[in-house]
Structures are given as structure tokens and as C-alpha cells.
Short mmCIF file of C-alpha atoms in Angstrom, two decimals:
data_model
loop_
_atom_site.label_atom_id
_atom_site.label_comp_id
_atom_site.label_asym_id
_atom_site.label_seq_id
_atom_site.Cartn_x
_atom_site.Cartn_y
_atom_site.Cartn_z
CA UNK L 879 0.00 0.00 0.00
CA UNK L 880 1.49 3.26 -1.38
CA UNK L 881 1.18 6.82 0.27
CA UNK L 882 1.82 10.03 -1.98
CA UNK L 883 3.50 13.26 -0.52
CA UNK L 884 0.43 15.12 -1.07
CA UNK L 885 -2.05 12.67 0.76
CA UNK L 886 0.48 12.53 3.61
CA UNK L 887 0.29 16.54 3.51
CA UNK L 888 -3.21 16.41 3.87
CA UNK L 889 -3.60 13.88 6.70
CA UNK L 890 -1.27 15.85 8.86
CA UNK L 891 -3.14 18.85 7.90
CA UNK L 892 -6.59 17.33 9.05
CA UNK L 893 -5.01 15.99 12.02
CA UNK L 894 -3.86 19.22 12.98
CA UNK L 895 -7.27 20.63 12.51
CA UNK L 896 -9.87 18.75 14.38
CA UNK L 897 -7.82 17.09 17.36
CA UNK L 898 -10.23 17.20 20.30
CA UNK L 899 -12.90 16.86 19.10
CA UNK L 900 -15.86 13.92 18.90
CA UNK L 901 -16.49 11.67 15.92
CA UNK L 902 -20.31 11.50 14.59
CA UNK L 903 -20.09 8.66 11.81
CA UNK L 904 -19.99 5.82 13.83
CA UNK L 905 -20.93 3.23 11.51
CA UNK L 906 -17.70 4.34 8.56
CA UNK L 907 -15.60 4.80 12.14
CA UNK L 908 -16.42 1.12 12.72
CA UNK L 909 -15.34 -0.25 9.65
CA UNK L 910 -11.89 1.75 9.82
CA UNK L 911 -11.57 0.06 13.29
CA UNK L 912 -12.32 -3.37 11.82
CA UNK L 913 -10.04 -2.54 8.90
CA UNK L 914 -6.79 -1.62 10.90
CA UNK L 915 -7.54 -4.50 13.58
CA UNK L 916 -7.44 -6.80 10.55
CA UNK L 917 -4.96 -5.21 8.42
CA UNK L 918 -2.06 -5.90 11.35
CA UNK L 919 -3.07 -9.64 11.01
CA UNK L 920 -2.18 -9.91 7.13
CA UNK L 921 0.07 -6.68 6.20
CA UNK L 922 1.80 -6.34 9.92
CA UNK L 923 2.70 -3.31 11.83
CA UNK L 924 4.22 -1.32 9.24
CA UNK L 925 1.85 -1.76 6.45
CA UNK L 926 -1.35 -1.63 8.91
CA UNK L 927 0.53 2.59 9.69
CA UNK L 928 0.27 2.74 5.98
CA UNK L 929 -3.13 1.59 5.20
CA UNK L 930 -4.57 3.29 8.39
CA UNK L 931 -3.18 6.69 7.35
CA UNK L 932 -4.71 6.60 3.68
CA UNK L 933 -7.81 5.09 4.77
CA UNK L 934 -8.20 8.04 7.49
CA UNK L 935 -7.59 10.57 4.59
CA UNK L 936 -10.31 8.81 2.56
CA UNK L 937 -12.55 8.88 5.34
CA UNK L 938 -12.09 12.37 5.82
CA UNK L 939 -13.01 13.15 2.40
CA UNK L 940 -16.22 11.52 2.36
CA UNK L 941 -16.99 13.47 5.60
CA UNK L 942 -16.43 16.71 3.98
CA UNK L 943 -17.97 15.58 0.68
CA UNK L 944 -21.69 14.65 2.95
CA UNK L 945 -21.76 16.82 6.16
CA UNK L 946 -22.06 20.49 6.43
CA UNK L 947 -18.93 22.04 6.93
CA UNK L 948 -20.40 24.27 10.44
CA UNK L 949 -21.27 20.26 12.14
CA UNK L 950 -19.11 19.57 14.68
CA UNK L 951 -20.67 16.19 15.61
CA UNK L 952 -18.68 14.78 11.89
CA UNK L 953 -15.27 15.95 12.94
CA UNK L 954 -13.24 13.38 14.23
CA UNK L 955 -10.70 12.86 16.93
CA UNK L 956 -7.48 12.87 15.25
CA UNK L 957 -5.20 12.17 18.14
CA UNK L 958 -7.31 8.97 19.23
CA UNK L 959 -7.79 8.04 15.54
CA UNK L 960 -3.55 7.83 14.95
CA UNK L 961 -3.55 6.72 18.27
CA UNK L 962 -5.54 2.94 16.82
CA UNK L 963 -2.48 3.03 14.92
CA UNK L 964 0.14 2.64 17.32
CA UNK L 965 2.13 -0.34 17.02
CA UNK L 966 2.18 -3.55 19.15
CA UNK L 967 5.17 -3.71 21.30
CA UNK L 968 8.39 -4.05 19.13
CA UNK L 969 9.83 -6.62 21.90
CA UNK L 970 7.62 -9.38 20.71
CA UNK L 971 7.27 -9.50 16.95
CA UNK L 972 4.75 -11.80 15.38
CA UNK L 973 6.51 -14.86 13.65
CA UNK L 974 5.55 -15.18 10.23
CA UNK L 975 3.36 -17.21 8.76
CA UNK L 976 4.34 -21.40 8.31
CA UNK L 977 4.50 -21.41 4.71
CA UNK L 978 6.54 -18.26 4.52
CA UNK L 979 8.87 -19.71 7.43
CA UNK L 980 9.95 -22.47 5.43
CA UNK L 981 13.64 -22.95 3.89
CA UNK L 982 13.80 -21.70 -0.09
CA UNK L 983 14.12 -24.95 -2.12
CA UNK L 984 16.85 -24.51 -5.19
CA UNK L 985 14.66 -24.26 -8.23
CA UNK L 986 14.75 -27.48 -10.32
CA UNK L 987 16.02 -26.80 -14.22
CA UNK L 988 13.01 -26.55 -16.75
CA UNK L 989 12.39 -29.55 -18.95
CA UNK L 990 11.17 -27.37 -21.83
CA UNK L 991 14.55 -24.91 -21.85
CA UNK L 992 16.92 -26.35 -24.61
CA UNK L 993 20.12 -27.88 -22.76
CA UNK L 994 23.37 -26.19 -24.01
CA UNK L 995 26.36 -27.97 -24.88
CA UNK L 996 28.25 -30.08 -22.32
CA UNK L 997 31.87 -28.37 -23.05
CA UNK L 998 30.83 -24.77 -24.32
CA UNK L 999 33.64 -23.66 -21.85
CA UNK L 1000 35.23 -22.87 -18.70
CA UNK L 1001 33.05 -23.32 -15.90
CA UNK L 1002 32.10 -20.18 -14.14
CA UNK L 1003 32.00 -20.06 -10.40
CA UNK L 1004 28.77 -18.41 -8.95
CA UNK L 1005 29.76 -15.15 -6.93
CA UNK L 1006 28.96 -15.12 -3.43
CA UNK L 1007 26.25 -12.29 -2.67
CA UNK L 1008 27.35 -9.78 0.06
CA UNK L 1009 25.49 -10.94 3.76
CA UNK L 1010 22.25 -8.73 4.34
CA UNK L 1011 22.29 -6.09 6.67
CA UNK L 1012 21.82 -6.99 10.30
CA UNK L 1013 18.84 -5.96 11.91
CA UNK L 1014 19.37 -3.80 14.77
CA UNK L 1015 16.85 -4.10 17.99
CA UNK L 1016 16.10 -0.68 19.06
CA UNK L 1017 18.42 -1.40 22.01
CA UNK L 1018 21.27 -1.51 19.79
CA UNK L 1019 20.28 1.14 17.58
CA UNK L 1020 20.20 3.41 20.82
CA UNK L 1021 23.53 2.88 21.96
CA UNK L 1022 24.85 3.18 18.10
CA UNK L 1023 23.12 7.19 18.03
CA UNK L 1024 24.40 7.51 21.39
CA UNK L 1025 28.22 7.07 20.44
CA UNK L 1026 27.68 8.75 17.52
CA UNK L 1027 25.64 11.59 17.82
CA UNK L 1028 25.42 12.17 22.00
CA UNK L 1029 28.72 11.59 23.19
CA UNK L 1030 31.57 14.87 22.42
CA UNK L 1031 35.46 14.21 22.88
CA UNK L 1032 36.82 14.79 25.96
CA UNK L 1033 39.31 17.45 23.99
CA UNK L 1034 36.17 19.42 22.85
CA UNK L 1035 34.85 19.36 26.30
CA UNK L 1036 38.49 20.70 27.76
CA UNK L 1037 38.43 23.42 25.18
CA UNK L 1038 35.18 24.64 25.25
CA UNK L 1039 35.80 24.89 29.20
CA UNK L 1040 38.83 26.59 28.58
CA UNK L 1041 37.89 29.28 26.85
CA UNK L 1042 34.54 29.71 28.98
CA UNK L 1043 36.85 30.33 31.81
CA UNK L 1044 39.35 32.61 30.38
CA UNK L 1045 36.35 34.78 28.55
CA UNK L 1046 34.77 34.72 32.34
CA UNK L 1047 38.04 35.82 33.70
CA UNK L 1048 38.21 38.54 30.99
CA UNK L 1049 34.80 39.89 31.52
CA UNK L 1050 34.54 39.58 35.22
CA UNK L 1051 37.62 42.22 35.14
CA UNK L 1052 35.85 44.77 32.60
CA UNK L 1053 32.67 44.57 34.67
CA UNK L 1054 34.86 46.07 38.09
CA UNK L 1055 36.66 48.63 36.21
CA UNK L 1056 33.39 49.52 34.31
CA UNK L 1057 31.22 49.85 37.30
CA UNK L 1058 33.27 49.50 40.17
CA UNK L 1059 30.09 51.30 42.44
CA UNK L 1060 28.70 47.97 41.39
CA UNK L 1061 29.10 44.72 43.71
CA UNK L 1062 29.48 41.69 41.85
CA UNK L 1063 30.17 38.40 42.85
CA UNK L 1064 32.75 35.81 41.15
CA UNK L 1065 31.48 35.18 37.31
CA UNK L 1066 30.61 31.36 37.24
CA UNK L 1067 30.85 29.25 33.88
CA UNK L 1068 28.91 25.92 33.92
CA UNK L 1069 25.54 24.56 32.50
CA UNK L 1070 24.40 21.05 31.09
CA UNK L 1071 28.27 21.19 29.75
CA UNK L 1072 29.87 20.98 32.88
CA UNK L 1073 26.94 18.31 34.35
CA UNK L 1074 27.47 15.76 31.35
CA UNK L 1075 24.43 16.91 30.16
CA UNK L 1076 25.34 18.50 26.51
CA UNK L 1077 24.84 16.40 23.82
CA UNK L 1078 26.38 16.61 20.56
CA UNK L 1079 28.61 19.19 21.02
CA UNK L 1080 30.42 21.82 23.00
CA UNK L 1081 29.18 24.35 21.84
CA UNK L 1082 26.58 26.25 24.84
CA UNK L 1083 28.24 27.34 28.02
CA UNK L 1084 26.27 29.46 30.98
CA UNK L 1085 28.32 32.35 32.54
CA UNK L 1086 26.98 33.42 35.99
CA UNK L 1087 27.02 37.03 36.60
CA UNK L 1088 25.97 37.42 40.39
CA UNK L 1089 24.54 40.61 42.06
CA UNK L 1090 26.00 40.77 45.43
CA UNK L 1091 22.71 42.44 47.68
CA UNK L 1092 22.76 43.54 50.92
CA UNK L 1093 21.58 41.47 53.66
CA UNK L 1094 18.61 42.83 55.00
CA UNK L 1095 17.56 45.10 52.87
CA UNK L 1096 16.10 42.85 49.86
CA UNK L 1097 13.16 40.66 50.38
CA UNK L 1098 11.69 38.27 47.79
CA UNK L 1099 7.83 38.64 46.09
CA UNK L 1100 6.13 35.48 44.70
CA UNK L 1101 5.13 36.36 40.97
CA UNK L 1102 1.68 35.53 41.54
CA UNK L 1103 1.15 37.67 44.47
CA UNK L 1104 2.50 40.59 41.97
CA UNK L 1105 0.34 42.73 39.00
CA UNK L 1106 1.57 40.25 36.11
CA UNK L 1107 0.14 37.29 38.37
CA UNK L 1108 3.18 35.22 36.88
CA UNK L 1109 3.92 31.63 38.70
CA UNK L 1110 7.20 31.68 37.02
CA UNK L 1111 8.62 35.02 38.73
CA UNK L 1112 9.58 36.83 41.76
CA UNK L 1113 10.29 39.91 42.42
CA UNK L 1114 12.53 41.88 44.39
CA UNK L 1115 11.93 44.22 46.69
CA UNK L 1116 13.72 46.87 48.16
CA UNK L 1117 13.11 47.01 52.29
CA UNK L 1118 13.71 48.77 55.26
CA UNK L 1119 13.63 52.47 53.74
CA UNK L 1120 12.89 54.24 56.83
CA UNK L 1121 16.48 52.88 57.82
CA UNK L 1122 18.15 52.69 55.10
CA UNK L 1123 16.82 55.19 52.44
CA UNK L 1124 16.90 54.80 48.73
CA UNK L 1125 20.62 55.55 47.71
CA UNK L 1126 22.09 53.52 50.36
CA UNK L 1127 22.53 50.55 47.96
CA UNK L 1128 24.48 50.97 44.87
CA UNK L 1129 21.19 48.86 43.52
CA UNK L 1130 18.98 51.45 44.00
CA UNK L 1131 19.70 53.14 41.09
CA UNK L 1132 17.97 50.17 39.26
CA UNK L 1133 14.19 50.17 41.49
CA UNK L 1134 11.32 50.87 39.42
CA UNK L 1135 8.36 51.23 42.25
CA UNK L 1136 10.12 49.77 45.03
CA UNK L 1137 11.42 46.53 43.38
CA UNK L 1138 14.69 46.09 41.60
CA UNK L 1139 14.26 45.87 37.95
CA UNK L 1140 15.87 43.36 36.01
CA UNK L 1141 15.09 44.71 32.45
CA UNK L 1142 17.02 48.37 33.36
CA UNK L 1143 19.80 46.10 34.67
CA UNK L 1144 19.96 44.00 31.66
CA UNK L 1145 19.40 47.05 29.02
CA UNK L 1146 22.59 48.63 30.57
CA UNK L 1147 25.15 45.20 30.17
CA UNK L 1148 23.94 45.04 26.85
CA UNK L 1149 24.62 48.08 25.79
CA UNK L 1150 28.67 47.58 27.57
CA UNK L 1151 28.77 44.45 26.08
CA UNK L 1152 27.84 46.02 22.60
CA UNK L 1153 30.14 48.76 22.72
CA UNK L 1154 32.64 48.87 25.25
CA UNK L 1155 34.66 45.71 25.25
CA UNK L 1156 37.19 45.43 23.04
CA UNK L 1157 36.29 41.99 21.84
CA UNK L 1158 38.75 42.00 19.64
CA UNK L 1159 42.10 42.55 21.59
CA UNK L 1160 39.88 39.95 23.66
CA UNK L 1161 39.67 37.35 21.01
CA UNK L 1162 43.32 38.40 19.86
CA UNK L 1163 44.53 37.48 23.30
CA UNK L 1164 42.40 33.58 23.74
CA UNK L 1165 43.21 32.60 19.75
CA UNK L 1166 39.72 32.99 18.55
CA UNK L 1167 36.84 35.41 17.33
CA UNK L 1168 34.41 36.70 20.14
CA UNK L 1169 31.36 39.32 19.50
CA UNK L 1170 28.15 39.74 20.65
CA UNK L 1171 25.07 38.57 19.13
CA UNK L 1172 22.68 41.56 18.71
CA UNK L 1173 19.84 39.45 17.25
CA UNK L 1174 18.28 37.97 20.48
CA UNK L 1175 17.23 39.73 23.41
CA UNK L 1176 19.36 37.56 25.72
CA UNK L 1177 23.11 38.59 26.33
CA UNK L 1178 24.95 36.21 24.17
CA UNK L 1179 28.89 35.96 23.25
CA UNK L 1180 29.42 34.20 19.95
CA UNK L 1181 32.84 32.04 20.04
CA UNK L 1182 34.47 31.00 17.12
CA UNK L 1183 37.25 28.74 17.21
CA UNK L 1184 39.54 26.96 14.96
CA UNK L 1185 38.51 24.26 16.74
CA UNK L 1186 34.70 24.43 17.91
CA UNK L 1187 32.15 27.40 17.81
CA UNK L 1188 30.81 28.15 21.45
CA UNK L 1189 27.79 30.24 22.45
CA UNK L 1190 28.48 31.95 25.72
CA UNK L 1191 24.83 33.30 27.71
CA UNK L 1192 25.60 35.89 30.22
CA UNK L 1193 23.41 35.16 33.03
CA UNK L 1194 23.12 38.18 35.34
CA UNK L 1195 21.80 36.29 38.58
CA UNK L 1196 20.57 36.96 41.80
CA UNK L 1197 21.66 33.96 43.95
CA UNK L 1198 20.38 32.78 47.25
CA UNK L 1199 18.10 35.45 48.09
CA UNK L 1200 15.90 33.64 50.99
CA UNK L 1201 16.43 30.56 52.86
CA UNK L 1202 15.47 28.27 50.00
CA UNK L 1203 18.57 29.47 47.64
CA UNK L 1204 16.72 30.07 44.66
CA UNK L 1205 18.10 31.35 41.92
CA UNK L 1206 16.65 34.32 39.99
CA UNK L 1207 17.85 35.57 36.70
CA UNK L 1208 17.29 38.68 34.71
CA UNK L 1209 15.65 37.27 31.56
CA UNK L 1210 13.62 39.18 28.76
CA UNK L 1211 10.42 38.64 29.94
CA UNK L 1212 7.68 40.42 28.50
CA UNK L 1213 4.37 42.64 29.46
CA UNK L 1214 3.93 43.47 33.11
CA UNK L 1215 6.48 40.93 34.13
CA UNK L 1216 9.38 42.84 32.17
CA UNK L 1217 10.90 44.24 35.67
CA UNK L 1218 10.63 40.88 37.07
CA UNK L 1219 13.08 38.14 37.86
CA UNK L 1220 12.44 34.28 36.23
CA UNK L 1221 13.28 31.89 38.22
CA UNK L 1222 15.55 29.39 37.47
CA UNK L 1223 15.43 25.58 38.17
CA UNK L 1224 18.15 24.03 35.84
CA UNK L 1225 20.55 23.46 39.18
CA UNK L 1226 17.56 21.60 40.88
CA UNK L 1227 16.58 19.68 38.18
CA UNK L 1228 20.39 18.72 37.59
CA UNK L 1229 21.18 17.40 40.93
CA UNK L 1230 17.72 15.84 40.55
CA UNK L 1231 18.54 13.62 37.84
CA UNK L 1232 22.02 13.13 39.71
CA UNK L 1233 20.89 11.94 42.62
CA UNK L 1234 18.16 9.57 41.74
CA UNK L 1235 20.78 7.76 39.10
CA UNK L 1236 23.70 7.67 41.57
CA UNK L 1237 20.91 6.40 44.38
CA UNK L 1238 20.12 2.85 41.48
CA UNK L 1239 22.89 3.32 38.61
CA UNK L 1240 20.43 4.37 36.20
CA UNK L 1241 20.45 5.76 33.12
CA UNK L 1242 18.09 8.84 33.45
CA UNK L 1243 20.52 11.80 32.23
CA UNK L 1244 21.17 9.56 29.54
CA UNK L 1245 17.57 8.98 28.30
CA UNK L 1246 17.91 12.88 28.85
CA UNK L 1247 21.09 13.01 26.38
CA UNK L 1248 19.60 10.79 23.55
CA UNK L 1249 16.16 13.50 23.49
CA UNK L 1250 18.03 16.23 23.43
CA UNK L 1251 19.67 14.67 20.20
CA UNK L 1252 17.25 13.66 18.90
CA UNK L 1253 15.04 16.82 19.12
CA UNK L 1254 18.36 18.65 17.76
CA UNK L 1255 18.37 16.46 14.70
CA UNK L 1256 14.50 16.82 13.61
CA UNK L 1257 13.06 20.00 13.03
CA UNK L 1258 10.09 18.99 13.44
CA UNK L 1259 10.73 18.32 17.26
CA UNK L 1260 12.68 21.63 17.31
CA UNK L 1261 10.48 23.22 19.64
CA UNK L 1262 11.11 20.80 22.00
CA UNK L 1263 13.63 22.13 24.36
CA UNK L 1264 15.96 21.02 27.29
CA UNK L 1265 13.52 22.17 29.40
CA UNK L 1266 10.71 20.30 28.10
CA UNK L 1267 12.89 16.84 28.18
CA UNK L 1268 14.19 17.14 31.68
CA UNK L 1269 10.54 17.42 33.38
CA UNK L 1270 9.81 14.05 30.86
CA UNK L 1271 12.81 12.51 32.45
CA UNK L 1272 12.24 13.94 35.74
CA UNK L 1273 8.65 12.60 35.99
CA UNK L 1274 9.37 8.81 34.35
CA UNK L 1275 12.58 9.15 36.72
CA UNK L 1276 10.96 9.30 40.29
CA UNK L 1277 8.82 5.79 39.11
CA UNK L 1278 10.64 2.73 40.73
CA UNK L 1279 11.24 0.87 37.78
CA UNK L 1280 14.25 -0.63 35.74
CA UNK L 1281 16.65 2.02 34.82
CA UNK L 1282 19.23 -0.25 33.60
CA UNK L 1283 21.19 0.59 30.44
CA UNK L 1284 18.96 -2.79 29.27
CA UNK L 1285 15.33 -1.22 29.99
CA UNK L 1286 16.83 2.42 27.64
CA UNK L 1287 14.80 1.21 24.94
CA UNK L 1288 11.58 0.96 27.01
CA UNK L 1289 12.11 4.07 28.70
CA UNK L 1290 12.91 5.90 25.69
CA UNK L 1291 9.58 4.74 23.85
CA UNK L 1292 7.81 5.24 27.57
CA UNK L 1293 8.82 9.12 27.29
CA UNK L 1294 7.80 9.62 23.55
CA UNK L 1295 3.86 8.31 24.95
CA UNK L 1296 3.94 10.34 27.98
CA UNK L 1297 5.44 13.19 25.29
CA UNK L 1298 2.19 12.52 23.44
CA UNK L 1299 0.09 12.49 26.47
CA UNK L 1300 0.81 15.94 27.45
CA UNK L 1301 0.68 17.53 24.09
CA UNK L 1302 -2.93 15.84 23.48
CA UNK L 1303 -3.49 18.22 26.74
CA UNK L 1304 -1.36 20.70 25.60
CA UNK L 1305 0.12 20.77 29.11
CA UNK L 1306 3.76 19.83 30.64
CA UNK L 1307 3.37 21.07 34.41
CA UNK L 1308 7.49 21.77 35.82
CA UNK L 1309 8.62 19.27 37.71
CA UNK L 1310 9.58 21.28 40.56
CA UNK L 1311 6.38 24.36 39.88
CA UNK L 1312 3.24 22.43 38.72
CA UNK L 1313 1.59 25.64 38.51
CA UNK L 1314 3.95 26.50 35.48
CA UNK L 1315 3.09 24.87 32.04
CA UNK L 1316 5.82 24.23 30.06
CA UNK L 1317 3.60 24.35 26.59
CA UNK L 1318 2.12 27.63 27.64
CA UNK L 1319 4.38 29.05 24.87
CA UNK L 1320 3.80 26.89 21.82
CA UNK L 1321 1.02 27.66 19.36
CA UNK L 1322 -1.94 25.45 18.13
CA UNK L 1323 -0.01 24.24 14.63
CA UNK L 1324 3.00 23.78 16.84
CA UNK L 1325 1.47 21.43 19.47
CA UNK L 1326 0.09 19.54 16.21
CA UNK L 1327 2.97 19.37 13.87
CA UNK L 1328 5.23 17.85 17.44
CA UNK L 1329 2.79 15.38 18.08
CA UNK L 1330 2.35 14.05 14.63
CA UNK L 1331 6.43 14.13 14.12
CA UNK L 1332 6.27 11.89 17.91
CA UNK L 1333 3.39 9.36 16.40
CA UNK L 1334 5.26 8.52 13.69
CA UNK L 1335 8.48 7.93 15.72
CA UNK L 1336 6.21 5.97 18.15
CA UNK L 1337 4.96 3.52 15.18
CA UNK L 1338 9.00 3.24 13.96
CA UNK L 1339 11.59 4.49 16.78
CA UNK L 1340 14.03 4.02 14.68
CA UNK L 1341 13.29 6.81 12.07
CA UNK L 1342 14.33 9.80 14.54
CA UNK L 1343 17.49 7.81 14.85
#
């Protein structure tokens, strides 16, 4: 069974369109039931995908051909219609049929073909065809796009560290002469690179910049107890004026209403980091290229190597502010919480995973890893971020079950459903802030195009490897 380009278009397109939503036409959605149930007994997994994906675009058209287009009751539910297509579990194929099991019998010569001559000439020795290709369990296929595309050389690793350090060294020392009024604390590289948690490449390092604040006189705001009502944020507030008034802390100069504003703080480093350093005496001095990229809102260092290309985020932070240590960063956030501070929970979520693979030997941060890769390598998963992966991981990763390097298959397809689950709801609650949705930020055709890209890879695993 054959599927054209354009039909393919059009199923994804009508699967985008009416997820959600109830089915009227029982009686044609019976027959498609009866039809895929039937078509995994004689065509298998892979062509049952096939003919269940053309026959839903059939379907489809007949709807639209003989209901009114304003009828909700005949739009169907695309997520549970791909969902009748999911395969059966790859562990346990289905042996073939008897007759098709059977050893191929050499074919016997034809009594009607003319026989040549007995000595026409040398005898010609029948080449030996090359062995077919081994087929890989998903297991194995795992571990092969883990050594290949997860895993970067330790030399990469030392370098990219290298020059994170000496860049932090150099910037950390511009930053005191700049605004020496201004307390800040020791610049920090580190990041997923520095956990074992990059994959692929080198090439993304997180530089700390910490605000030293005055004990005492800074007290923290939940976001949702603020105007923009924002579960995410904090903010942070200036106290004890009648004590201390405003110009006591070299901070102050940075308080919009009482509360110290992260996007004046952030619009005035970008502007030094645009303009004042020399980043090419900089670059001169480490052996490579070093500007800063004006494109994104974010305060970015570009790094450019002979070697490896780097991405450096400057991080201005505002660590340990109350007795549970968060850590706040200035981030462009937008509408009325563009003065406040987004919290962030990469450190908790890192010594998460650490701890609850170090407490069995498991294999959690690298079920992490291999999503991260292969998100990277599909654009249609782009939009699927480190973020996103690590509360998958997180939530699988608290279950008691086998987290052996032998079970990485069955996690990894375990993580694509649950994947699926929440985009279905369009909603990832954090880990660590259930009252934050992680898909919040993704549009309608996004949520769509990522969970059609993840129920294809659910029906063949190996096709996002």
C-alpha cells in the first residue's frame, strides 16, 4: 500500500485541525476500526501505519464531501484516531506465517529450456552475494546514536571549558573597572556542559554574573502575588527604607516602584557588552573570534574557534536570596512581568537527575542526552527544548522501575507516549512548579505538527534515529 507526498500533507493537515474533538459517523468509524484490527493480522505493523493513514484521509473526504462544513458532531478525533495506529510492542514480533517460514528450495532446471552444450567452456563459479544487513533491535540502535551523535570528545569538552573560563576571567575584570560602584560576585561558567548533560557538542556554556545584595535590605515577592500574576517570577523588593533610604545601595539606582528591575539592569550590560569591550584585543589574546550577538534579546557571546564554535549566555543572577537558595535571573520577559526576575530551576533539576541515578545506577541523564539529540536532529521536534525533556525525564525518573542501560529502549519509547500524552493536553506542568506549564508558549499548529512528528516515531523508533 502506497502513500503520496500530497495525501500525507493532507492527513497531517486534518489531524492538525480537528484534534479534540468527537467523531459523529460511527458506523464508517467502525469499519476503519475493523479494517486496521485486521490489516495488522495480514500486512503487519508497518503496512497496517500505511493503510490506516490513507484510509483516514479517505474517510475524511467523504466526511467533507456529505456533512455540512459548520457540524461539529462529523469531525473526528485525530489524536485517538492515529492513536488505533500505534504499534504492538516491538519486543515481541509476530513470527511469520508457516508457509513463509519455510527454507527456499533450489529451483529445479526446466524440462522445456533447450540444454546447451556439455563443453561450451570454462566453468564459471557463482559469486557469493554480500550478507544482508543486520537488523538492529532498538536497544542496539540506541547505543549506536548515542556514540555517535550524543557523546563529544573529551578534547572538545576541555576546550570549550577553557575558553569559557578565560572569557569569564576577561569579563569579570571589565565589569569592576566599568562599574566599580557595582558589587558583583565571582562570574561562574557551567551549564548542562559541565553536568554531562550537553549532547552533541560543546558548543553552549552558561556564565553566571551574580549581584551581590545587601543582607537585609532585599526581600523576595512570589510572581503571583504581583500585577503580572506570573507563577514563574519573583520579584525583588527593596526594604527597610525608613532605615536605610533609597541611595544607600548601589542597587537602588535600578528600582522601578520599590522593586529592583531586572530589564534596566539587563538594558545597561547590553549596551557595555555592545560597545565597550574590546572583543577583539579579547579574542586576539584567547586565539579565537568573540562578539556579541545583537539578534536575540538575551546577552549572548558568539565564540568561534579553529577548533569548535561556542555560544556563551551571560546570566546576570541573583543567587540565594531567601532561605530556600533560589536562583533568579534577569531574563527578557515580556508585558507586566518585564521588571521581574524568572526563576531558574536548571541546578535543581540537575542534581535531581544526579541523585536519583547515583541512588540505582540508572540511566536517566542519559535517556535525557539521547532527546536532546534527537530533538536537535529533527526539526520537526525543534520546539522541543531542554527544558521540556528534563521534566519528561524527571517525571518517568521518580517511578521505581528498571533504569538499567537494558530497559533504555523501554524508557525511551515510555517518554515519547507520555510526550504525546501531554501535548494531546497541551500541558507539561514543571517538575519542581506544577503551577507553570511548560507548553504555555507553543502555538496550536505547533502542538500539532510535534505530536504528529512523535506518532510517527512511536509507530517506527528508529526513524528519529
Amino acid at each position: 500500500v502506497g502513500l503520496s507526498p500530497n495525501l500525507d500533507r493532507q492527513t497531517m493537515a486534518e489531524f492538525s485541525q480537528k484534534r479534540g474533538k468527537r467523531r459523529g459517523d460511527e458506523g464508517l468509524g467502525s469499519m476503519v476500526d475493523f479494517l486496521l484490527a485486521n490489516a495488522r493480522l495480514v500486512l503487519g505493523v508497518g503496512g497496517a501505519a500505511v493503510l490506516g493513514i490513507a484510509t483516514l484521509a479517505v474517510k475524511r473526504f467523504i466526511d467533507r464531501a456529505t456533512s455540512p462544513r459548520d457540524e461539529d458532531d462529523t469531525k473526528g478525533d485525530s489524536w485517538k484516531e492515529l492513536s488505533l495506529l500505534k504499534a504492538t510492542p516491538h519486543l515481541q514480533p509476530r513470527p511469520p506465517p508457516a508457509a513463509l517460514s519455510q527454507p527456499v528450495l533450489p529451483l529445479a532446471p526446466s524440462p522445456s529450456a533447450p540444454e546447451g552444450p556439455a563443453e561450451t567452456g570454462p566453468e564459471v563459479t557463482p559469486q557469493l552475494s554480500s550478507p544482508a544487513p543486520l537488523c538492529l533491535t532498538l536497544q542496539e540502535r540506541l547505543l549506536a546514536f548515542e556514540r555517535d551523535h550524543v557523546t563529544i570528545p573529551a578534547a572538545q569538552v576541555a576546550l570549550a571549558k577553557q575558553l569559557a573560563g578565560d572569557i569569564a576571567l576577561e569579563l569579570q575584570a571589565y565589569f569592576r573597572s566599568k562599574f566599580p560602584e557595582l558589587p558583583f560576585g565571582a562570574f561562574v561558567p557551567g551549564g548542562p556542559l559541565y553536568d554531562g548533560l550537553q549532547a552533541g557538542a560543546a558548543d553552549h556554556v552558561r556564565l553566571l554574573v551574580p549581584l551581590v545584595l545587601e543582607p537585609g535590605l532585599w526581600s523576595l515577592v512570589p510572581g503571583v502575588d504581583t500585577v503580572a500574576r506570573d507563577p514563574r517570577c519573583w520579584a525583588v523588593r527593596r526594604t527597610q527604607l525608613e532605615f536605610c533610604p533609597r541611595g544607600s545601595s548601589p542597587w537602588d539606582r535600578f528600582l522601578v516602584g520599590g522593586y529592583l528591575s531586572s530589564r534596566i539592569l539587563l538594558e545597561l550590560l547590553r549596551k557595555a557588552l555592545a560597545a565597550s569591550v574590546n572583543w577583539p584585543a579579547i579574542g586576539s589574546l584567547l586565539g579565537c573570534l568573540i562578539w556579541p550577538s545583537m539578534a536575540s534579546e538575551e546577552l549572548l557571546l558568539e565564540v568561534q574557534h579553529e577548533r569548535l564554535e561556542l555560544t556563551v549566555a551571560v546570566l546576570v543572577a541573583v543567587p540565594g536570596a531567601d532561605a530556600d537558595d533560589r536562583l533568579l535571573l534577569a531574563w527578557p520577559l515580556e508585558g507586566l512581568a518585564g521588571n521581574l526576575w524568572l526563576q531558574d530551576l536548571y541546578p535543581v533539576e540537575a542534581a535531581r537527575l544526579r541523585a536519583l541515578d547515583d541512588h540505582d545506577a540508572g540511566t536517566r541523564r542519559r535517556l535525557l542526552l539521547l532527546l536532546c539529540a534527537v530533538c536537535r536532529g529533527c526539526s520537526a521536534l525543534g520546539q522541543l527544548g531542554r527544558g521540556h525533556l528534563t521534566q519528561v525525564v524527571l517525571r518517568l525518573g521518580e517511578d521505581n522501575v528498571d533504569w538499567t542501560e537494558e530497559a533504555l529502549g523501554e524508557r525511551f519509547l515510555q517518554a515519547l507516549e507520555l510526550l504525546i500524552g501531554s501535548l494531546e493536553q497541551a500541558s507539561l506542568p514543571c517538575h519542581f512548579n506544577p503551577s507553570v506549564n511548560l507548553f504555555s508558549s507553543l502555538r496550536e499548529e505547533e502542538i500539532d505538527d510535534i505530536g504528529y512528528a512523535l506518532y510517527s516515531g512511536l509507530q517506527e523508533p528508529e526513524g528519529l534515529l
